[in-house]
CSV table of C-alpha atoms and ligand atoms in Angstrom, one decimal:
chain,number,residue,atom,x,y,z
O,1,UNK,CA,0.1,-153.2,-13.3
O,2,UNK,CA,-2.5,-153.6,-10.4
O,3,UNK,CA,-1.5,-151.0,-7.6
O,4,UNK,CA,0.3,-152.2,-4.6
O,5,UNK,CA,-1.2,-152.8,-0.8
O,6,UNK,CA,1.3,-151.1,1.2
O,7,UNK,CA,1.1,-151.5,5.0
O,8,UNK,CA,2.9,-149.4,7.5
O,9,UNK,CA,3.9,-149.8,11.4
O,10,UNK,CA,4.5,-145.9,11.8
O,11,UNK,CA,6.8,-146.3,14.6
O,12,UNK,CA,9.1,-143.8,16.4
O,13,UNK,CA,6.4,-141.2,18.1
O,14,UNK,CA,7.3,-141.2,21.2
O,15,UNK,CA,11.6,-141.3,20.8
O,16,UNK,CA,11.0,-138.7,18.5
O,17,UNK,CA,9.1,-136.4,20.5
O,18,UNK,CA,11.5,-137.4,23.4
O,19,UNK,CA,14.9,-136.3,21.7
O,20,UNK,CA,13.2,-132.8,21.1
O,21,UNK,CA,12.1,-132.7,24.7
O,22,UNK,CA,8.6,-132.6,23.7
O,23,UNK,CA,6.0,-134.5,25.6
O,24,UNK,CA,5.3,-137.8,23.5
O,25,UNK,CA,1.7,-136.6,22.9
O,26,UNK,CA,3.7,-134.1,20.3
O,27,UNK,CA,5.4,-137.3,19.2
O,28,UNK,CA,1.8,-138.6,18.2
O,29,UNK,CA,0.8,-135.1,16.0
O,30,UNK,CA,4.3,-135.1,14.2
O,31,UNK,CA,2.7,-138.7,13.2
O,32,UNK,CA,-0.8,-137.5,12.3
O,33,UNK,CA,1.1,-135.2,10.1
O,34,UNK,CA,3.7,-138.1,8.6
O,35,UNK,CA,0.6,-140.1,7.5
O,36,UNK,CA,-1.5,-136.7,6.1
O,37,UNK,CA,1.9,-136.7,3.5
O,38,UNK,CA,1.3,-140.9,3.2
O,39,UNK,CA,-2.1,-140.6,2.0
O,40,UNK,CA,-1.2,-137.7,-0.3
O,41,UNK,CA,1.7,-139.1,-1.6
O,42,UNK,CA,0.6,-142.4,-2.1
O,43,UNK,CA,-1.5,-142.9,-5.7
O,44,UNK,CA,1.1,-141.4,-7.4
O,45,UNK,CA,3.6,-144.3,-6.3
O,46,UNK,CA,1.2,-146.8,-7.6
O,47,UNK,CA,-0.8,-147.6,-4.3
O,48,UNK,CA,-4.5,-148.4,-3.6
O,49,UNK,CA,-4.6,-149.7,-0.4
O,50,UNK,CA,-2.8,-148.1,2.5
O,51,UNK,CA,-3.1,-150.1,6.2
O,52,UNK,CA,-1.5,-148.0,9.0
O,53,UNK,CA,-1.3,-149.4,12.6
O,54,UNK,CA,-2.2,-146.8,14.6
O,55,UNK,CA,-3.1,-148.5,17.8
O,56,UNK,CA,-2.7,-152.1,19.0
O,57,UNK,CA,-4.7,-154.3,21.0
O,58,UNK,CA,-1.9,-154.1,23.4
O,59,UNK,CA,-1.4,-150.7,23.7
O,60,UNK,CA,-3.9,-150.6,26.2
O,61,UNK,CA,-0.8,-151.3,28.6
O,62,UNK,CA,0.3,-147.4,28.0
O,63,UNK,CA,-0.2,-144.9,30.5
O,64,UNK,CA,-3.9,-143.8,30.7
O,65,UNK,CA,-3.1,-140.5,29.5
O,66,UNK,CA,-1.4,-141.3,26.9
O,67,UNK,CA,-4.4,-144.1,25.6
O,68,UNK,CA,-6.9,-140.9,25.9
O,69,UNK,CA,-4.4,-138.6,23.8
O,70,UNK,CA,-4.6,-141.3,21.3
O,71,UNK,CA,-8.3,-141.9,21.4
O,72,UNK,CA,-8.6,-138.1,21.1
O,73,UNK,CA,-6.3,-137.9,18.5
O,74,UNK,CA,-8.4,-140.9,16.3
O,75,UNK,CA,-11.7,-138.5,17.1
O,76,UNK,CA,-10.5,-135.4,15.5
O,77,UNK,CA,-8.9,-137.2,12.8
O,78,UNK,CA,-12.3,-139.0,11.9
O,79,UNK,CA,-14.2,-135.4,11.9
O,80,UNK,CA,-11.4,-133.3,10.6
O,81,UNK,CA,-10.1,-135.0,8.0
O,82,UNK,CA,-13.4,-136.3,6.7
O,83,UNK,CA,-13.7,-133.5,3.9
O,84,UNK,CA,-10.3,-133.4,3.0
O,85,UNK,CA,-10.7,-137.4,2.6
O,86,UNK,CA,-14.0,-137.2,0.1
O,87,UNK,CA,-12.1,-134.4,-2.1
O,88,UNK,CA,-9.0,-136.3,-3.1
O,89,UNK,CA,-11.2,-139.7,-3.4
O,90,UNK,CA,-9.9,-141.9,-0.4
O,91,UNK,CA,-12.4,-144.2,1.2
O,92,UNK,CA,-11.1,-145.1,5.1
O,93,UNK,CA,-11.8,-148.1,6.8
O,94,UNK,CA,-11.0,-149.2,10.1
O,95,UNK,CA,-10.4,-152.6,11.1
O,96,UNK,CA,-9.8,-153.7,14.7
O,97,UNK,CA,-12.3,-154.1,17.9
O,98,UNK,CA,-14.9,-151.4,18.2
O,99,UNK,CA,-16.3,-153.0,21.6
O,100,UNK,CA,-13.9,-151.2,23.4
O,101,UNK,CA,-13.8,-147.8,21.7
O,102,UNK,CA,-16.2,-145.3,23.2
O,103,UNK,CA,-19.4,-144.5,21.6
O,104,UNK,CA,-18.2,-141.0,20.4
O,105,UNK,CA,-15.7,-142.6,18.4
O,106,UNK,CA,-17.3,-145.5,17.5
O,107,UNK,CA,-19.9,-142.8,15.9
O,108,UNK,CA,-17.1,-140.5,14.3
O,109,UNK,CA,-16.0,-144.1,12.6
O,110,UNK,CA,-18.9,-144.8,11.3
O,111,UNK,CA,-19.4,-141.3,9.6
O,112,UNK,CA,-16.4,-141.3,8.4
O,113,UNK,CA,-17.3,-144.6,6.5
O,114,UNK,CA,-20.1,-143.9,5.4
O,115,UNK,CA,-19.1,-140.5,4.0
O,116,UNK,CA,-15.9,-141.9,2.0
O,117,UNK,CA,-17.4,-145.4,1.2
O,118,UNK,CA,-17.6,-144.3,-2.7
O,119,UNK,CA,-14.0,-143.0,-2.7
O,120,UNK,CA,-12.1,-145.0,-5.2
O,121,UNK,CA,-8.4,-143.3,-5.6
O,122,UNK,CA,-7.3,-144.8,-2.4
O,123,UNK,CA,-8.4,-147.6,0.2
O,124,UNK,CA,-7.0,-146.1,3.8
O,125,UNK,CA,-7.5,-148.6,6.3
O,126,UNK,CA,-6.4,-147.5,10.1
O,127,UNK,CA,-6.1,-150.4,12.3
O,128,UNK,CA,-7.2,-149.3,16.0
O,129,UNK,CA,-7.3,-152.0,18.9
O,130,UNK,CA,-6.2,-154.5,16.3
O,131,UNK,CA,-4.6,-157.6,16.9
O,132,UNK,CA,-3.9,-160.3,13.6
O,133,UNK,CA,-3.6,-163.3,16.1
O,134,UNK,CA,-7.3,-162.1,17.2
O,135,UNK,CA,-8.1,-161.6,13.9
O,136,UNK,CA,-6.9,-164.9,12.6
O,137,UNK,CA,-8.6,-166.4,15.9
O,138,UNK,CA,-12.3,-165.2,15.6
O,139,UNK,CA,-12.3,-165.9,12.0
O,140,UNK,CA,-11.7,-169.5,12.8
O,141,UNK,CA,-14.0,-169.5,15.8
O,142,UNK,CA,-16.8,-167.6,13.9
O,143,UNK,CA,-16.0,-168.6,10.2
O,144,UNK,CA,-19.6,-170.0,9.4
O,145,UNK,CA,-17.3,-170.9,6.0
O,146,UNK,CA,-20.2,-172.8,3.5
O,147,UNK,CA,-18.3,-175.7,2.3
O,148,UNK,CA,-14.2,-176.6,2.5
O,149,UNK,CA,-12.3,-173.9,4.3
O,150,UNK,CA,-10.3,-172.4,1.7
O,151,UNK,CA,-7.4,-169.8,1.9
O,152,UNK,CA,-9.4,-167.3,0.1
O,153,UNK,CA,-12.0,-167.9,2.7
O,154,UNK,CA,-10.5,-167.5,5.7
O,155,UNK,CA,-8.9,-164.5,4.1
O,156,UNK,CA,-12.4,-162.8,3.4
O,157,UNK,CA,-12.8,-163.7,7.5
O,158,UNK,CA,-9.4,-162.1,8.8
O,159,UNK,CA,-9.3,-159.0,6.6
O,160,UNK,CA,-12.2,-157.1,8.7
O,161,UNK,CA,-9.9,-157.8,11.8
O,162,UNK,CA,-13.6,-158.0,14.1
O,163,UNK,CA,-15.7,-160.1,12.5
O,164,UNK,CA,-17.2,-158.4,9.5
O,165,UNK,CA,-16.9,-159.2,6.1
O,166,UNK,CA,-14.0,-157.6,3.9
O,167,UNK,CA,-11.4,-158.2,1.1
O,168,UNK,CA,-8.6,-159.5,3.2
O,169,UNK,CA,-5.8,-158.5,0.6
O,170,UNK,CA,-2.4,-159.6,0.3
O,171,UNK,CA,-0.1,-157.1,1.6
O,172,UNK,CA,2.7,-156.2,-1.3
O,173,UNK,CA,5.1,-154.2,0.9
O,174,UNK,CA,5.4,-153.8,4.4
O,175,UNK,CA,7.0,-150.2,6.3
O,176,UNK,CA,8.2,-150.3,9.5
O,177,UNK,CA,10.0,-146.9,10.5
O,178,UNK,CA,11.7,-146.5,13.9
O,179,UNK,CA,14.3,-148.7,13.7
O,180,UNK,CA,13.1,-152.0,14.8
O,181,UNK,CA,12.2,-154.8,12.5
O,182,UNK,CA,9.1,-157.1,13.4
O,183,UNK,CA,5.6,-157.2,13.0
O,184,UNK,CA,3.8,-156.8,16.2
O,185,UNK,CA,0.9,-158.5,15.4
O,186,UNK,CA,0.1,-156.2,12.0
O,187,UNK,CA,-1.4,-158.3,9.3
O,188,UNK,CA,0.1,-161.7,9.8
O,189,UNK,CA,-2.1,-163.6,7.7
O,190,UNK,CA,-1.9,-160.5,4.9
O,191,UNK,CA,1.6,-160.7,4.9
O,192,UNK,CA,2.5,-164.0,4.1
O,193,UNK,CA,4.4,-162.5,1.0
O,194,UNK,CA,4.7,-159.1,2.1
O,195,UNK,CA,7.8,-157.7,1.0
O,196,UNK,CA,9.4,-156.1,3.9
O,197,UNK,CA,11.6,-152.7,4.7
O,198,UNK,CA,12.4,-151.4,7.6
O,199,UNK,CA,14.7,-147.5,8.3
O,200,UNK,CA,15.1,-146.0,11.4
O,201,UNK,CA,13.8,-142.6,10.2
O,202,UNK,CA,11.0,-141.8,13.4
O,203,UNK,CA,7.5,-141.9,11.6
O,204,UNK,CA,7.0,-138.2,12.1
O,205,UNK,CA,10.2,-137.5,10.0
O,206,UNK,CA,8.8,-140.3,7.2
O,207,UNK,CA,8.6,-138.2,4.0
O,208,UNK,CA,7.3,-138.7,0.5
O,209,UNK,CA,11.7,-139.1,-0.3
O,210,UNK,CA,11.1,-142.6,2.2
O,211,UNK,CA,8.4,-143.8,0.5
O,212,UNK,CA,9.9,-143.4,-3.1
O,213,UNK,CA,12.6,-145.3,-1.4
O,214,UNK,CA,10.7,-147.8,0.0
O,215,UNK,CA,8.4,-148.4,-3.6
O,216,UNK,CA,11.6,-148.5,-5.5
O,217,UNK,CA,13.7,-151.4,-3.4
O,218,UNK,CA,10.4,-153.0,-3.5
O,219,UNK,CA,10.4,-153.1,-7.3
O,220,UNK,CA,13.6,-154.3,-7.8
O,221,UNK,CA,12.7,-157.6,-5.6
O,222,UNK,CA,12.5,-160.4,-7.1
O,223,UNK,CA,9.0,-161.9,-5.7
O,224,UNK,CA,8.5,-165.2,-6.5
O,225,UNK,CA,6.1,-166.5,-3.8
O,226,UNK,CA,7.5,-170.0,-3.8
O,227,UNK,CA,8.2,-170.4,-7.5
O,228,UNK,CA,11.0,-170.3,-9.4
O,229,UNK,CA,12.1,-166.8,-11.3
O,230,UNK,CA,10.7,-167.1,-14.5
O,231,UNK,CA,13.2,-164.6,-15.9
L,301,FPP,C1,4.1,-145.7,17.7
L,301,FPP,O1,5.1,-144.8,18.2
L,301,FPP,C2,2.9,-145.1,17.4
L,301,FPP,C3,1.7,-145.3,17.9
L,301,FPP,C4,1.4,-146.3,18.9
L,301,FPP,C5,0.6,-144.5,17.6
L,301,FPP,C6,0.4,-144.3,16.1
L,301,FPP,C7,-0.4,-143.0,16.0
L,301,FPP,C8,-0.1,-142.1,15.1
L,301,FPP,C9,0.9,-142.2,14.0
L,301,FPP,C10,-0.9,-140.9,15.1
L,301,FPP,C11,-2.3,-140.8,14.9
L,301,FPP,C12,-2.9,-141.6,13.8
L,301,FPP,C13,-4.1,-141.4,13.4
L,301,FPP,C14,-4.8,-142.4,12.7
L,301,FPP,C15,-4.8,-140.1,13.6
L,301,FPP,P1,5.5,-145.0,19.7
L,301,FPP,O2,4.7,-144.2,20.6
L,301,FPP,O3,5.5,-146.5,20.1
L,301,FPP,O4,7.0,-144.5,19.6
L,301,FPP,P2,8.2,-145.0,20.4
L,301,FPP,O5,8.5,-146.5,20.0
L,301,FPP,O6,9.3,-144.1,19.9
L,301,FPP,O7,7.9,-144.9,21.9
């Protein structure tokens, strides 16, 4: 069996962080934590790509303070996480905008790459300023595509999310915690046949327990992307 691209919408931070009476800024550690326990958990449950939204284009309509907490937060992820990263075998990408990231972590990005770029147990790709409907957009203003303009094609073009090449893979299953059930703009073209499965569990709370959950609804469904059931 080929292992699964699971994509989460780790929603819940801030109502999380609220009911506690904790600034939401502790909202947003609880959820560094939830998705250190992801990208542990996760080979064993059969996946090898893991895409986490952790900030959307549109989240640049939050308070200031609270964009810088998050900026912050991506910085010392990127340098404090990189060794842990390289030892358990995870390459990280990030897809998204980097034109409007600062240099610092624009820098810390790239470092990151480069030093996990031969990991080959896990494909961790954080989406920061991404949008799928800019995605899908520049790829078809920018596509350059040699030849007919194929689905495979223009999903080499979106995967990157900015404009450089990458494997735009299908996403198998797609988490949403929090409680609310759409996509805000994750992945759209990715998750034409996504599977989907949404709990209100608050991302911080999300647990290895939820993501066996999650993996095992997912394999009883019976996925037959516009066919019939062969069984
Ligand atoms: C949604 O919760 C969460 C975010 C917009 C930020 C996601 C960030 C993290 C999980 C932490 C950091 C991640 C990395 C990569 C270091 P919300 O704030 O919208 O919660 P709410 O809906 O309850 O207000």
């Amino acid at each position: 069996m080929s292992g699964l691209h699971v994509a989460v919408i780790m929603d819940g931070n801030g109502r999380w962080a609220q009911a506690r009476g904790l600034p939401r800024s502790a909202g947003h550690l609880g959820g560094v934590e939830a998705l250190r326990r992801t990208v542990e958990a996760a080979p064993a449950h059969g996946i090898t790509t893991l895409s986490v939204y952790a900030f959307s284009a549109d989240n640049w309509k939050r308070p200031r303070a609270e964009v810088d907490g998050l900026l912050a937060l991506f910085r010392s992820y990127m340098v404090g996480e990189r060794r842990a990263l390289c030892s358990a075998d995870v390459r990280l990408s990030v897809i998204g905008r980097r034109d409007r990231l600062g240099g610092g972590l624009v820098g810390d990005i790239e470092a990151t790459e480069d030093a996990t770029a031969t990991g080959g147990r896990l494909h961790l790709r954080l989406a920061i300023d991404y949008s799928a409907r800019d995605a899908i957009a520049q790829a078809a203003v920018s596509s350059g595509i040699d030849g007919p303009i194929t689905r495979e094609r223009v999903a080499a073009r979106v995967g990157s999310g900015c404009g450089r090449p990458a494997a735009g893979s299908e996403v198998d299953l797609l988490i949403r915690t929090g409680g609310e059930q759409r996509l805000s703009d994750f992945l759209l073209w990715e998750c034409a046949y996504a599977e989907l499965w949404f709990t209100t569990v608050m991302w911080p709370d999300f647990d290895e327990a939820d993501l066996a959950r999650a993996i095992e609804e997912f394999r009883m469904r019976d996925r037959r992307f516009g066919g019939v059931a062969t069984t």
